[in-house]
Amino acid sequence: MQPIQGIHHITAFAKNPQTNVDFYHKVLGQRLVKTTVNFDDPSTYHLYYGDNTGSPGTIMTFFPWPNAARGVRGNGETAAVAYTIRPNALPFWRARLASFAVSVGELQTRFGQSVLPFHDPDGMPLELITSDEPATIDFWDAGDVPREQAILGFHSATLWVESADATARVLQDSMDYKKVGQEGHRHRYAGASNDIGLYVDLLERPGESRGRMGAGSIHHIAFRTVDDSEQQAYLTRLREAGLSVTPVQDRQYFHSIYFREPNGVLFEVATDAPGFAYDEPVDELGTHLKLPDWYEKHRASIKNALPKIKHPDLDITLPR
Ligand code: ZN
């Protein structure tokens, strides 16, 4: 059983699917790698963005709910997502975000690295962190962002917690994360890989209120296991630690188990396999509405109920 390698994907709520695609695919240069539906509610899209093939550690996913109210952030949730860029890419991103009228916050320093904070169109907090650490992605070369300036997968995610102790115990004792730093109320833990998606920051906010999920809220954070047998070992280990873990769910592109850690943040442990090329060739990723077998017989009505999305760089309209 290997230690958890790092972040697999992060899933959030959005409001307008077109706005979401335009922002992540076009502005941030994160390829739309899968257009499918929420397997628990097929009237809602599930949109996946990542590098060219949707490598684990690059995947940001959304459930766009056109009628959603905006979420209110609070304790017990993943509150910010940080992507890695190289230090010399910072001027490019400042200019690019400004050109799309995305306002950015003050440049901060965190554990010696520069952090540029901004928000997605639904108010979800994003950060670009400059780092020279290894970050291997499968670069998507058909987007607008040049390779030298590309977003290099996840750097870290920040969890808002009442107190770090109980969450830290789960990360360290059940997932083999190591504590690697502390700055004020921010405690940093690292996964075992030497590459993307390594860090989880616990930001302690004692006495602050809990959030309310809505557009711009992060629903859960998923961590990487290699395959089904390793996931099974984690399922047993997490249950032995007293956590209430769901049975394995088939998410088509990976298999998942879920549990709430003691501060209430929803965690998932997902397999790297089989990946996004499972049901679509790599050069066509994201361009067809993909449904799991059990929804195929309802394809016509599912397709009909989904809002239309104009693909940001291809002359196609989704769903198709
Ligand atoms: Zn997930």
PDB file of C-alpha atoms and ligand atoms in Angstrom:
ATOM      1  CA  MET A   1       0.000   0.000   0.000  1.00  0.00           C
ATOM      2  CA  GLN A   2       1.544   3.243  -1.133  1.00  0.00           C
ATOM      3  CA  PRO A   3       1.066   6.571   0.642  1.00  0.00           C
ATOM      4  CA  ILE A   4      -1.468   8.963  -0.931  1.00  0.00           C
ATOM      5  CA  GLN A   5       0.396  10.734  -3.742  1.00  0.00           C
ATOM      6  CA  GLY A   6      -1.485  14.022  -3.696  1.00  0.00           C
ATOM      7  CA  ILE A   7      -4.617  15.676  -5.049  1.00  0.00           C
ATOM      8  CA  HIS A   8      -6.466  13.758  -7.794  1.00  0.00           C
ATOM      9  CA  HIS A   9      -9.226  16.285  -8.593  1.00  0.00           C
ATOM     10  CA  ILE A  10     -11.309  19.030  -7.017  1.00  0.00           C
ATOM     11  CA  THR A  11     -15.049  19.412  -7.639  1.00  0.00           C
ATOM     12  CA  ALA A  12     -17.073  22.604  -7.265  1.00  0.00           C
ATOM     13  CA  PHE A  13     -20.447  24.137  -8.101  1.00  0.00           C
ATOM     14  CA  ALA A  14     -20.905  26.752 -10.808  1.00  0.00           C
ATOM     15  CA  LYS A  15     -23.923  28.601 -12.092  1.00  0.00           C
ATOM     16  CA  ASN A  16     -23.725  29.073 -15.859  1.00  0.00           C
ATOM     17  CA  PRO A  17     -22.052  26.236 -17.837  1.00  0.00           C
ATOM     18  CA  GLN A  18     -21.065  28.529 -20.744  1.00  0.00           C
ATOM     19  CA  THR A  19     -19.376  31.015 -18.411  1.00  0.00           C
ATOM     20  CA  ASN A  20     -17.615  28.119 -16.698  1.00  0.00           C
ATOM     21  CA  VAL A  21     -16.286  26.636 -19.968  1.00  0.00           C
ATOM     22  CA  ASP A  22     -15.206  30.029 -21.275  1.00  0.00           C
ATOM     23  CA  PHE A  23     -13.273  30.766 -18.102  1.00  0.00           C
ATOM     24  CA  TYR A  24     -11.495  27.473 -17.424  1.00  0.00           C
ATOM     25  CA  HIS A  25     -10.924  26.307 -21.008  1.00  0.00           C
ATOM     26  CA  LYS A  26     -10.311  29.637 -22.672  1.00  0.00           C
ATOM     27  CA  VAL A  27      -8.933  32.030 -20.046  1.00  0.00           C
ATOM     28  CA  LEU A  28      -6.994  29.565 -17.885  1.00  0.00           C
ATOM     29  CA  GLY A  29      -6.062  27.200 -20.733  1.00  0.00           C
ATOM     30  CA  GLN A  30      -7.383  24.143 -18.915  1.00  0.00           C
ATOM     31  CA  ARG A  31      -8.670  21.770 -21.584  1.00  0.00           C
ATOM     32  CA  LEU A  32     -12.307  20.666 -21.345  1.00  0.00           C
ATOM     33  CA  VAL A  33     -11.492  16.949 -21.214  1.00  0.00           C
ATOM     34  CA  LYS A  34     -14.928  15.518 -20.488  1.00  0.00           C
ATOM     35  CA  THR A  35     -18.509  16.586 -21.011  1.00  0.00           C
ATOM     36  CA  THR A  36     -20.796  14.342 -19.035  1.00  0.00           C
ATOM     37  CA  VAL A  37     -23.589  14.592 -16.483  1.00  0.00           C
ATOM     38  CA  ASN A  38     -23.733  14.416 -12.719  1.00  0.00           C
ATOM     39  CA  PHE A  39     -24.185  10.648 -12.221  1.00  0.00           C
ATOM     40  CA  ASP A  40     -26.443  11.372  -9.228  1.00  0.00           C
ATOM     41  CA  ASP A  41     -28.517  13.966 -11.169  1.00  0.00           C
ATOM     42  CA  PRO A  42     -28.295  13.582 -14.983  1.00  0.00           C
ATOM     43  CA  SER A  43     -30.159  16.845 -15.603  1.00  0.00           C
ATOM     44  CA  THR A  44     -26.934  18.645 -14.600  1.00  0.00           C
ATOM     45  CA  TYR A  45     -23.668  18.686 -16.526  1.00  0.00           C
ATOM     46  CA  HIS A  46     -20.445  17.447 -15.043  1.00  0.00           C
ATOM     47  CA  LEU A  47     -17.595  19.298 -16.789  1.00  0.00           C
ATOM     48  CA  TYR A  48     -13.957  18.280 -16.329  1.00  0.00           C
ATOM     49  CA  TYR A  49     -10.919  20.429 -17.069  1.00  0.00           C
ATOM     50  CA  GLY A  50      -7.248  19.513 -16.939  1.00  0.00           C
ATOM     51  CA  ASP A  51      -4.117  19.077 -19.004  1.00  0.00           C
ATOM     52  CA  ASN A  52      -4.199  17.425 -22.452  1.00  0.00           C
ATOM     53  CA  THR A  53      -5.326  14.055 -21.085  1.00  0.00           C
ATOM     54  CA  GLY A  54      -6.758  15.085 -17.716  1.00  0.00           C
ATOM     55  CA  SER A  55      -3.838  13.760 -15.680  1.00  0.00           C
ATOM     56  CA  PRO A  56      -4.508  13.253 -11.974  1.00  0.00           C
ATOM     57  CA  GLY A  57      -3.385  16.398 -10.159  1.00  0.00           C
ATOM     58  CA  THR A  58      -4.657  18.717 -12.898  1.00  0.00           C
ATOM     59  CA  ILE A  59      -8.404  17.958 -12.875  1.00  0.00           C
ATOM     60  CA  MET A  60     -10.888  20.624 -11.820  1.00  0.00           C
ATOM     61  CA  THR A  61     -14.537  19.581 -12.209  1.00  0.00           C
ATOM     62  CA  PHE A  62     -17.856  21.434 -11.991  1.00  0.00           C
ATOM     63  CA  PHE A  63     -21.531  20.848 -11.578  1.00  0.00           C
ATOM     64  CA  PRO A  64     -23.120  23.934 -13.181  1.00  0.00           C
ATOM     65  CA  TRP A  65     -26.567  24.668 -11.727  1.00  0.00           C
ATOM     66  CA  PRO A  66     -28.159  27.506 -13.719  1.00  0.00           C
ATOM     67  CA  ASN A  67     -30.506  28.334 -10.817  1.00  0.00           C
ATOM     68  CA  ALA A  68     -27.938  28.146  -8.038  1.00  0.00           C
ATOM     69  CA  ALA A  69     -27.534  30.913  -5.515  1.00  0.00           C
ATOM     70  CA  ARG A  70     -23.993  31.870  -4.656  1.00  0.00           C
ATOM     71  CA  GLY A  71     -22.389  29.821  -1.901  1.00  0.00           C
ATOM     72  CA  VAL A  72     -21.129  31.297   1.341  1.00  0.00           C
ATOM     73  CA  ARG A  73     -17.682  30.091   2.363  1.00  0.00           C
ATOM     74  CA  GLY A  74     -17.061  28.873   5.877  1.00  0.00           C
ATOM     75  CA  ASN A  75     -15.373  26.300   8.056  1.00  0.00           C
ATOM     76  CA  GLY A  76     -15.658  22.673   7.033  1.00  0.00           C
ATOM     77  CA  GLU A  77     -14.919  23.096   3.356  1.00  0.00           C
ATOM     78  CA  THR A  78     -12.151  23.331   0.795  1.00  0.00           C
ATOM     79  CA  ALA A  79     -11.952  27.100   0.447  1.00  0.00           C
ATOM     80  CA  ALA A  80      -9.319  27.783  -2.226  1.00  0.00           C
ATOM     81  CA  VAL A  81      -7.558  26.013  -5.087  1.00  0.00           C
ATOM     82  CA  ALA A  82      -3.988  26.910  -6.040  1.00  0.00           C
ATOM     83  CA  TYR A  83      -2.333  26.124  -9.353  1.00  0.00           C
ATOM     84  CA  THR A  84       1.418  26.118  -9.972  1.00  0.00           C
ATOM     85  CA  ILE A  85       3.051  28.457 -12.472  1.00  0.00           C
ATOM     86  CA  ARG A  86       6.740  29.163 -13.025  1.00  0.00           C
ATOM     87  CA  PRO A  87       7.970  32.429 -11.446  1.00  0.00           C
ATOM     88  CA  ASN A  88       8.683  34.021 -14.855  1.00  0.00           C
ATOM     89  CA  ALA A  89       5.050  33.402 -15.918  1.00  0.00           C
ATOM     90  CA  LEU A  90       3.638  35.848 -13.364  1.00  0.00           C
ATOM     91  CA  PRO A  91       3.686  38.963 -15.624  1.00  0.00           C
ATOM     92  CA  PHE A  92       1.958  36.945 -18.383  1.00  0.00           C
ATOM     93  CA  TRP A  93      -0.861  35.924 -16.024  1.00  0.00           C
ATOM     94  CA  ARG A  94      -1.305  39.415 -14.612  1.00  0.00           C
ATOM     95  CA  ALA A  95      -1.710  40.737 -18.164  1.00  0.00           C
ATOM     96  CA  ARG A  96      -3.905  37.848 -19.319  1.00  0.00           C
ATOM     97  CA  LEU A  97      -6.300  38.046 -16.365  1.00  0.00           C
ATOM     98  CA  ALA A  98      -6.516  41.835 -16.794  1.00  0.00           C
ATOM     99  CA  SER A  99      -7.303  41.398 -20.508  1.00  0.00           C
ATOM    100  CA  PHE A 100     -10.340  39.277 -19.548  1.00  0.00           C
ATOM    101  CA  ALA A 101     -11.326  41.797 -16.836  1.00  0.00           C
ATOM    102  CA  VAL A 102     -10.530  39.324 -14.037  1.00  0.00           C
ATOM    103  CA  SER A 103      -9.450  41.356 -11.040  1.00  0.00           C
ATOM    104  CA  VAL A 104      -6.647  40.007  -8.906  1.00  0.00           C
ATOM    105  CA  GLY A 105      -5.805  40.578  -5.251  1.00  0.00           C
ATOM    106  CA  GLU A 106      -2.546  41.728  -3.703  1.00  0.00           C
ATOM    107  CA  LEU A 107       0.454  39.496  -4.372  1.00  0.00           C
ATOM    108  CA  GLN A 108       1.166  37.528  -1.182  1.00  0.00           C
ATOM    109  CA  THR A 109       4.079  35.452   0.028  1.00  0.00           C
ATOM    110  CA  ARG A 110       3.397  32.014   1.487  1.00  0.00           C
ATOM    111  CA  PHE A 111       6.171  29.625   2.525  1.00  0.00           C
ATOM    112  CA  GLY A 112       8.563  31.735   0.425  1.00  0.00           C
ATOM    113  CA  GLN A 113       6.520  31.524  -2.772  1.00  0.00           C
ATOM    114  CA  SER A 114       4.458  34.270  -4.453  1.00  0.00           C
ATOM    115  CA  VAL A 115       0.689  33.816  -4.443  1.00  0.00           C
ATOM    116  CA  LEU A 116      -1.586  35.704  -6.844  1.00  0.00           C
ATOM    117  CA  PRO A 117      -5.216  35.425  -5.661  1.00  0.00           C
ATOM    118  CA  PHE A 118      -8.273  35.888  -7.879  1.00  0.00           C
ATOM    119  CA  HIS A 119     -11.766  34.421  -8.293  1.00  0.00           C
ATOM    120  CA  ASP A 120     -13.535  32.459 -10.984  1.00  0.00           C
ATOM    121  CA  PRO A 121     -16.803  33.915 -12.408  1.00  0.00           C
ATOM    122  CA  ASP A 122     -18.805  32.336  -9.553  1.00  0.00           C
ATOM    123  CA  GLY A 123     -16.546  33.785  -6.875  1.00  0.00           C
ATOM    124  CA  MET A 124     -14.568  30.606  -6.222  1.00  0.00           C
ATOM    125  CA  PRO A 125     -11.125  31.507  -4.815  1.00  0.00           C
ATOM    126  CA  LEU A 126      -8.229  30.569  -7.084  1.00  0.00           C
ATOM    127  CA  GLU A 127      -4.537  31.225  -6.638  1.00  0.00           C
ATOM    128  CA  LEU A 128      -1.514  31.059  -8.894  1.00  0.00           C
ATOM    129  CA  ILE A 129       1.580  30.108  -6.904  1.00  0.00           C
ATOM    130  CA  THR A 130       5.033  30.550  -8.376  1.00  0.00           C
ATOM    131  CA  SER A 131       7.228  27.512  -7.875  1.00  0.00           C
ATOM    132  CA  ASP A 132      10.335  25.899  -9.341  1.00  0.00           C
ATOM    133  CA  GLU A 133       9.438  22.497  -7.893  1.00  0.00           C
ATOM    134  CA  PRO A 134       8.890  19.568 -10.299  1.00  0.00           C
ATOM    135  CA  ALA A 135       5.498  19.760 -12.038  1.00  0.00           C
ATOM    136  CA  THR A 136       5.007  17.311 -14.889  1.00  0.00           C
ATOM    137  CA  ILE A 137       1.892  17.750 -16.998  1.00  0.00           C
ATOM    138  CA  ASP A 138       0.803  16.563 -20.418  1.00  0.00           C
ATOM    139  CA  PHE A 139       0.690  20.053 -21.963  1.00  0.00           C
ATOM    140  CA  TRP A 140      -2.365  20.836 -24.088  1.00  0.00           C
ATOM    141  CA  ASP A 141      -0.895  22.644 -27.075  1.00  0.00           C
ATOM    142  CA  ALA A 142      -4.121  23.727 -28.810  1.00  0.00           C
ATOM    143  CA  GLY A 143      -5.038  26.384 -26.241  1.00  0.00           C
ATOM    144  CA  ASP A 144      -4.154  30.075 -26.086  1.00  0.00           C
ATOM    145  CA  VAL A 145      -1.611  29.783 -23.267  1.00  0.00           C
ATOM    146  CA  PRO A 146       2.004  29.159 -24.379  1.00  0.00           C
ATOM    147  CA  ARG A 147       3.853  26.199 -22.872  1.00  0.00           C
ATOM    148  CA  GLU A 148       6.325  28.386 -20.924  1.00  0.00           C
ATOM    149  CA  GLN A 149       3.457  30.135 -19.125  1.00  0.00           C
ATOM    150  CA  ALA A 150       1.165  27.146 -18.707  1.00  0.00           C
ATOM    151  CA  ILE A 151      -0.619  26.280 -15.505  1.00  0.00           C
ATOM    152  CA  LEU A 152       1.205  23.192 -14.228  1.00  0.00           C
ATOM    153  CA  GLY A 153      -1.500  21.386 -12.321  1.00  0.00           C
ATOM    154  CA  PHE A 154      -2.516  21.887  -8.720  1.00  0.00           C
ATOM    155  CA  HIS A 155      -0.052  23.292  -6.245  1.00  0.00           C
ATOM    156  CA  SER A 156      -2.265  22.992  -3.165  1.00  0.00           C
ATOM    157  CA  ALA A 157      -5.713  23.402  -1.725  1.00  0.00           C
ATOM    158  CA  THR A 158      -6.661  25.322   1.402  1.00  0.00           C
ATOM    159  CA  LEU A 159      -9.157  23.794   3.832  1.00  0.00           C
ATOM    160  CA  TRP A 160     -10.882  26.018   6.394  1.00  0.00           C
ATOM    161  CA  VAL A 161     -11.115  24.237   9.728  1.00  0.00           C
ATOM    162  CA  GLU A 162     -12.109  25.022  13.293  1.00  0.00           C
ATOM    163  CA  SER A 163      -8.986  23.296  14.589  1.00  0.00           C
ATOM    164  CA  ALA A 164      -6.268  21.529  12.576  1.00  0.00           C
ATOM    165  CA  ASP A 165      -5.573  18.632  14.961  1.00  0.00           C
ATOM    166  CA  ALA A 166      -8.237  16.102  14.016  1.00  0.00           C
ATOM    167  CA  THR A 167      -7.882  16.690  10.260  1.00  0.00           C
ATOM    168  CA  ALA A 168      -4.101  16.490  10.603  1.00  0.00           C
ATOM    169  CA  ARG A 169      -4.445  13.104  12.281  1.00  0.00           C
ATOM    170  CA  VAL A 170      -6.454  11.750   9.334  1.00  0.00           C
ATOM    171  CA  LEU A 171      -3.947  13.149   6.827  1.00  0.00           C
ATOM    172  CA  GLN A 172      -0.932  11.835   8.734  1.00  0.00           C
ATOM    173  CA  ASP A 173      -2.135   8.583  10.281  1.00  0.00           C
ATOM    174  CA  SER A 174      -4.516   7.315   7.586  1.00  0.00           C
ATOM    175  CA  MET A 175      -3.176   8.909   4.375  1.00  0.00           C
ATOM    176  CA  ASP A 176       0.587   9.167   5.078  1.00  0.00           C
ATOM    177  CA  TYR A 177       0.791  12.940   4.588  1.00  0.00           C
ATOM    178  CA  LYS A 178       3.723  14.682   6.317  1.00  0.00           C
ATOM    179  CA  LYS A 179       3.651  18.066   8.020  1.00  0.00           C
ATOM    180  CA  VAL A 180       6.046  20.327   6.124  1.00  0.00           C
ATOM    181  CA  GLY A 181       5.405  23.806   7.485  1.00  0.00           C
ATOM    182  CA  GLN A 182       3.388  26.256   9.508  1.00  0.00           C
ATOM    183  CA  GLU A 183       2.851  29.983   9.042  1.00  0.00           C
ATOM    184  CA  GLY A 184       0.497  31.536  11.554  1.00  0.00           C
ATOM    185  CA  HIS A 185      -2.789  29.648  11.413  1.00  0.00           C
ATOM    186  CA  ARG A 186      -1.812  27.850   8.198  1.00  0.00           C
ATOM    187  CA  HIS A 187      -0.500  24.272   8.563  1.00  0.00           C
ATOM    188  CA  ARG A 188       0.928  22.633   5.449  1.00  0.00           C
ATOM    189  CA  TYR A 189       0.937  18.880   4.740  1.00  0.00           C
ATOM    190  CA  ALA A 190       2.580  17.129   1.771  1.00  0.00           C
ATOM    191  CA  GLY A 191       1.644  13.959  -0.079  1.00  0.00           C
ATOM    192  CA  ALA A 192       4.242  11.413  -1.099  1.00  0.00           C
ATOM    193  CA  SER A 193       4.713  12.205  -4.790  1.00  0.00           C
ATOM    194  CA  ASN A 194       7.507  14.518  -5.882  1.00  0.00           C
ATOM    195  CA  ASP A 195       5.277  16.185  -8.421  1.00  0.00           C
ATOM    196  CA  ILE A 196       1.930  17.976  -8.884  1.00  0.00           C
ATOM    197  CA  GLY A 197      -0.874  18.398  -6.364  1.00  0.00           C
ATOM    198  CA  LEU A 198       1.324  17.785  -3.363  1.00  0.00           C
ATOM    199  CA  TYR A 199       0.096  20.107  -0.664  1.00  0.00           C
ATOM    200  CA  VAL A 200      -2.922  20.460   1.555  1.00  0.00           C
ATOM    201  CA  ASP A 201      -3.052  23.533   3.793  1.00  0.00           C
ATOM    202  CA  LEU A 202      -5.244  23.558   6.881  1.00  0.00           C
ATOM    203  CA  LEU A 203      -6.187  27.116   7.772  1.00  0.00           C
ATOM    204  CA  GLU A 204      -7.459  27.312  11.348  1.00  0.00           C
ATOM    205  CA  ARG A 205     -10.359  29.683  11.902  1.00  0.00           C
ATOM    206  CA  PRO A 206     -11.522  29.004  15.457  1.00  0.00           C
ATOM    207  CA  GLY A 207     -15.034  30.209  16.227  1.00  0.00           C
ATOM    208  CA  GLU A 208     -15.851  31.111  12.604  1.00  0.00           C
ATOM    209  CA  SER A 209     -19.106  29.896  11.112  1.00  0.00           C
ATOM    210  CA  ARG A 210     -19.635  27.072   8.664  1.00  0.00           C
ATOM    211  CA  GLY A 211     -20.357  27.741   5.013  1.00  0.00           C
ATOM    212  CA  ARG A 212     -23.401  27.197   2.843  1.00  0.00           C
ATOM    213  CA  MET A 213     -22.912  25.352  -0.456  1.00  0.00           C
ATOM    214  CA  GLY A 214     -23.853  27.134  -3.681  1.00  0.00           C
ATOM    215  CA  ALA A 215     -22.318  28.383  -6.920  1.00  0.00           C
ATOM    216  CA  GLY A 216     -18.620  29.032  -6.319  1.00  0.00           C
ATOM    217  CA  SER A 217     -18.422  26.536  -3.433  1.00  0.00           C
ATOM    218  CA  ILE A 218     -16.039  23.607  -3.552  1.00  0.00           C
ATOM    219  CA  HIS A 219     -17.944  20.401  -2.949  1.00  0.00           C
ATOM    220  CA  HIS A 220     -15.053  18.019  -2.304  1.00  0.00           C
ATOM    221  CA  ILE A 221     -11.365  17.311  -2.720  1.00  0.00           C
ATOM    222  CA  ALA A 222     -10.200  13.969  -4.097  1.00  0.00           C
ATOM    223  CA  PHE A 223      -6.897  12.275  -3.327  1.00  0.00           C
ATOM    224  CA  ARG A 224      -4.955   9.811  -5.507  1.00  0.00           C
ATOM    225  CA  THR A 225      -4.671   6.067  -5.245  1.00  0.00           C
ATOM    226  CA  VAL A 226      -3.193   4.017  -8.069  1.00  0.00           C
ATOM    227  CA  ASP A 227      -5.777   1.290  -8.536  1.00  0.00           C
ATOM    228  CA  ASP A 228      -8.748  -0.581  -7.109  1.00  0.00           C
ATOM    229  CA  SER A 229      -6.797  -2.856  -4.781  1.00  0.00           C
ATOM    230  CA  GLU A 230      -4.972   0.058  -3.193  1.00  0.00           C
ATOM    231  CA  GLN A 231      -8.237   1.940  -2.852  1.00  0.00           C
ATOM    232  CA  GLN A 232      -9.696  -1.096  -1.078  1.00  0.00           C
ATOM    233  CA  ALA A 233      -6.793  -1.019   1.373  1.00  0.00           C
ATOM    234  CA  TYR A 234      -7.528   2.664   2.082  1.00  0.00           C
ATOM    235  CA  LEU A 235     -11.213   1.936   2.521  1.00  0.00           C
ATOM    236  CA  THR A 236     -10.364  -0.595   5.231  1.00  0.00           C
ATOM    237  CA  ARG A 237      -7.778   1.639   6.874  1.00  0.00           C
ATOM    238  CA  LEU A 238     -10.048   4.720   6.953  1.00  0.00           C
ATOM    239  CA  ARG A 239     -12.935   2.682   8.389  1.00  0.00           C
ATOM    240  CA  GLU A 240     -10.604   1.256  11.024  1.00  0.00           C
ATOM    241  CA  ALA A 241      -9.769   4.851  11.972  1.00  0.00           C
ATOM    242  CA  GLY A 242     -13.478   5.333  12.733  1.00  0.00           C
ATOM    243  CA  LEU A 243     -14.410   7.283   9.584  1.00  0.00           C
ATOM    244  CA  SER A 244     -17.689   6.644   7.844  1.00  0.00           C
ATOM    245  CA  VAL A 245     -16.577   5.766   4.302  1.00  0.00           C
ATOM    246  CA  THR A 246     -18.979   5.058   1.411  1.00  0.00           C
ATOM    247  CA  PRO A 247     -18.733   1.901  -0.678  1.00  0.00           C
ATOM    248  CA  VAL A 248     -16.842   2.237  -3.982  1.00  0.00           C
ATOM    249  CA  GLN A 249     -18.715   4.304  -6.596  1.00  0.00           C
ATOM    250  CA  ASP A 250     -18.056   3.858 -10.320  1.00  0.00           C
ATOM    251  CA  ARG A 251     -17.322   7.329 -11.711  1.00  0.00           C
ATOM    252  CA  GLN A 252     -16.443   5.893 -15.140  1.00  0.00           C
ATOM    253  CA  TYR A 253     -13.035   7.656 -15.389  1.00  0.00           C
ATOM    254  CA  PHE A 254     -12.012   6.653 -11.864  1.00  0.00           C
ATOM    255  CA  HIS A 255     -13.476   4.802  -8.906  1.00  0.00           C
ATOM    256  CA  SER A 256     -14.280   6.694  -5.740  1.00  0.00           C
ATOM    257  CA  ILE A 257     -14.872   6.406  -2.032  1.00  0.00           C
ATOM    258  CA  TYR A 258     -16.002   9.380   0.065  1.00  0.00           C
ATOM    259  CA  PHE A 259     -15.934  10.393   3.720  1.00  0.00           C
ATOM    260  CA  ARG A 260     -16.159  13.533   5.845  1.00  0.00           C
ATOM    261  CA  GLU A 261     -13.027  14.251   7.840  1.00  0.00           C
ATOM    262  CA  PRO A 262     -13.591  15.379  11.445  1.00  0.00           C
ATOM    263  CA  ASN A 263     -13.911  19.107  10.577  1.00  0.00           C
ATOM    264  CA  GLY A 264     -16.593  18.269   8.006  1.00  0.00           C
ATOM    265  CA  VAL A 265     -14.626  18.670   4.761  1.00  0.00           C
ATOM    266  CA  LEU A 266     -15.753  16.106   2.169  1.00  0.00           C
ATOM    267  CA  PHE A 267     -12.813  13.931   1.096  1.00  0.00           C
ATOM    268  CA  GLU A 268     -12.732  11.452  -1.771  1.00  0.00           C
ATOM    269  CA  VAL A 269     -10.115   8.835  -2.543  1.00  0.00           C
ATOM    270  CA  ALA A 270     -10.078   8.182  -6.304  1.00  0.00           C
ATOM    271  CA  THR A 271      -8.125   5.798  -8.531  1.00  0.00           C
ATOM    272  CA  ASP A 272      -5.758   7.059 -11.251  1.00  0.00           C
ATOM    273  CA  ALA A 273      -7.162   4.403 -13.607  1.00  0.00           C
ATOM    274  CA  PRO A 274      -8.903   4.152 -16.051  1.00  0.00           C
ATOM    275  CA  GLY A 275      -8.686   7.876 -16.973  1.00  0.00           C
ATOM    276  CA  PHE A 276     -10.456  10.102 -19.506  1.00  0.00           C
ATOM    277  CA  ALA A 277      -9.419   8.283 -22.697  1.00  0.00           C
ATOM    278  CA  TYR A 278     -11.585   5.390 -21.484  1.00  0.00           C
ATOM    279  CA  ASP A 279     -14.518   6.328 -23.732  1.00  0.00           C
ATOM    280  CA  GLU A 280     -13.182   8.988 -26.150  1.00  0.00           C
ATOM    281  CA  PRO A 281      -9.975   9.351 -28.229  1.00  0.00           C
ATOM    282  CA  VAL A 282      -7.519  11.891 -26.772  1.00  0.00           C
ATOM    283  CA  ASP A 283      -7.922  14.320 -29.692  1.00  0.00           C
ATOM    284  CA  GLU A 284     -11.723  14.374 -29.195  1.00  0.00           C
ATOM    285  CA  LEU A 285     -11.815  14.668 -25.404  1.00  0.00           C
ATOM    286  CA  GLY A 286     -14.683  16.806 -24.169  1.00  0.00           C
ATOM    287  CA  THR A 287     -16.382  17.166 -27.546  1.00  0.00           C
ATOM    288  CA  HIS A 288     -19.155  14.585 -27.085  1.00  0.00           C
ATOM    289  CA  LEU A 289     -21.705  14.118 -24.370  1.00  0.00           C
ATOM    290  CA  LYS A 290     -20.475  10.948 -22.693  1.00  0.00           C
ATOM    291  CA  LEU A 291     -22.870   8.960 -20.550  1.00  0.00           C
ATOM    292  CA  PRO A 292     -22.327   5.851 -18.462  1.00  0.00           C
ATOM    293  CA  ASP A 293     -24.022   2.711 -19.801  1.00  0.00           C
ATOM    294  CA  TRP A 294     -26.888   2.960 -17.338  1.00  0.00           C
ATOM    295  CA  TYR A 295     -27.929   6.369 -18.752  1.00  0.00           C
ATOM    296  CA  GLU A 296     -27.427   5.605 -22.473  1.00  0.00           C
ATOM    297  CA  LYS A 297     -31.030   4.499 -22.920  1.00  0.00           C
ATOM    298  CA  HIS A 298     -32.138   7.960 -21.724  1.00  0.00           C
ATOM    299  CA  ARG A 299     -29.643   9.836 -23.949  1.00  0.00           C
ATOM    300  CA  ALA A 300     -32.257  11.733 -25.980  1.00  0.00           C
ATOM    301  CA  SER A 301     -34.124  13.135 -22.988  1.00  0.00           C
ATOM    302  CA  ILE A 302     -30.916  13.862 -21.030  1.00  0.00           C
ATOM    303  CA  LYS A 303     -29.442  15.715 -24.009  1.00  0.00           C
ATOM    304  CA  ASN A 304     -32.632  17.664 -24.510  1.00  0.00           C
ATOM    305  CA  ALA A 305     -32.734  18.880 -20.912  1.00  0.00           C
ATOM    306  CA  LEU A 306     -29.133  20.181 -20.810  1.00  0.00           C
ATOM    307  CA  PRO A 307     -28.402  23.839 -21.633  1.00  0.00           C
ATOM    308  CA  LYS A 308     -26.505  24.437 -24.886  1.00  0.00           C
ATOM    309  CA  ILE A 309     -22.823  25.329 -24.649  1.00  0.00           C
ATOM    310  CA  LYS A 310     -20.855  26.830 -27.527  1.00  0.00           C
ATOM    311  CA  HIS A 311     -17.409  25.219 -27.463  1.00  0.00           C
ATOM    312  CA  PRO A 312     -14.875  28.042 -26.938  1.00  0.00           C
ATOM    313  CA  ASP A 313     -12.550  27.027 -29.772  1.00  0.00           C
ATOM    314  CA  LEU A 314     -14.297  24.485 -31.927  1.00  0.00           C
ATOM    315  CA  ASP A 315     -17.257  25.127 -34.154  1.00  0.00           C
ATOM    316  CA  ILE A 316     -19.524  22.795 -32.207  1.00  0.00           C
ATOM    317  CA  THR A 317     -22.370  23.123 -29.746  1.00  0.00           C
ATOM    318  CA  LEU A 318     -22.584  20.851 -26.730  1.00  0.00           C
ATOM    319  CA  PRO A 319     -24.238  18.565 -25.832  1.00  0.00           C
ATOM    320  CA  ARG A 320     -23.722  16.499 -28.961  1.00  0.00           C
TER     321      ARG A 320
HETATM  322 ZN    ZN B   1     -14.896  13.715  -7.052  1.00  0.00          ZN
END
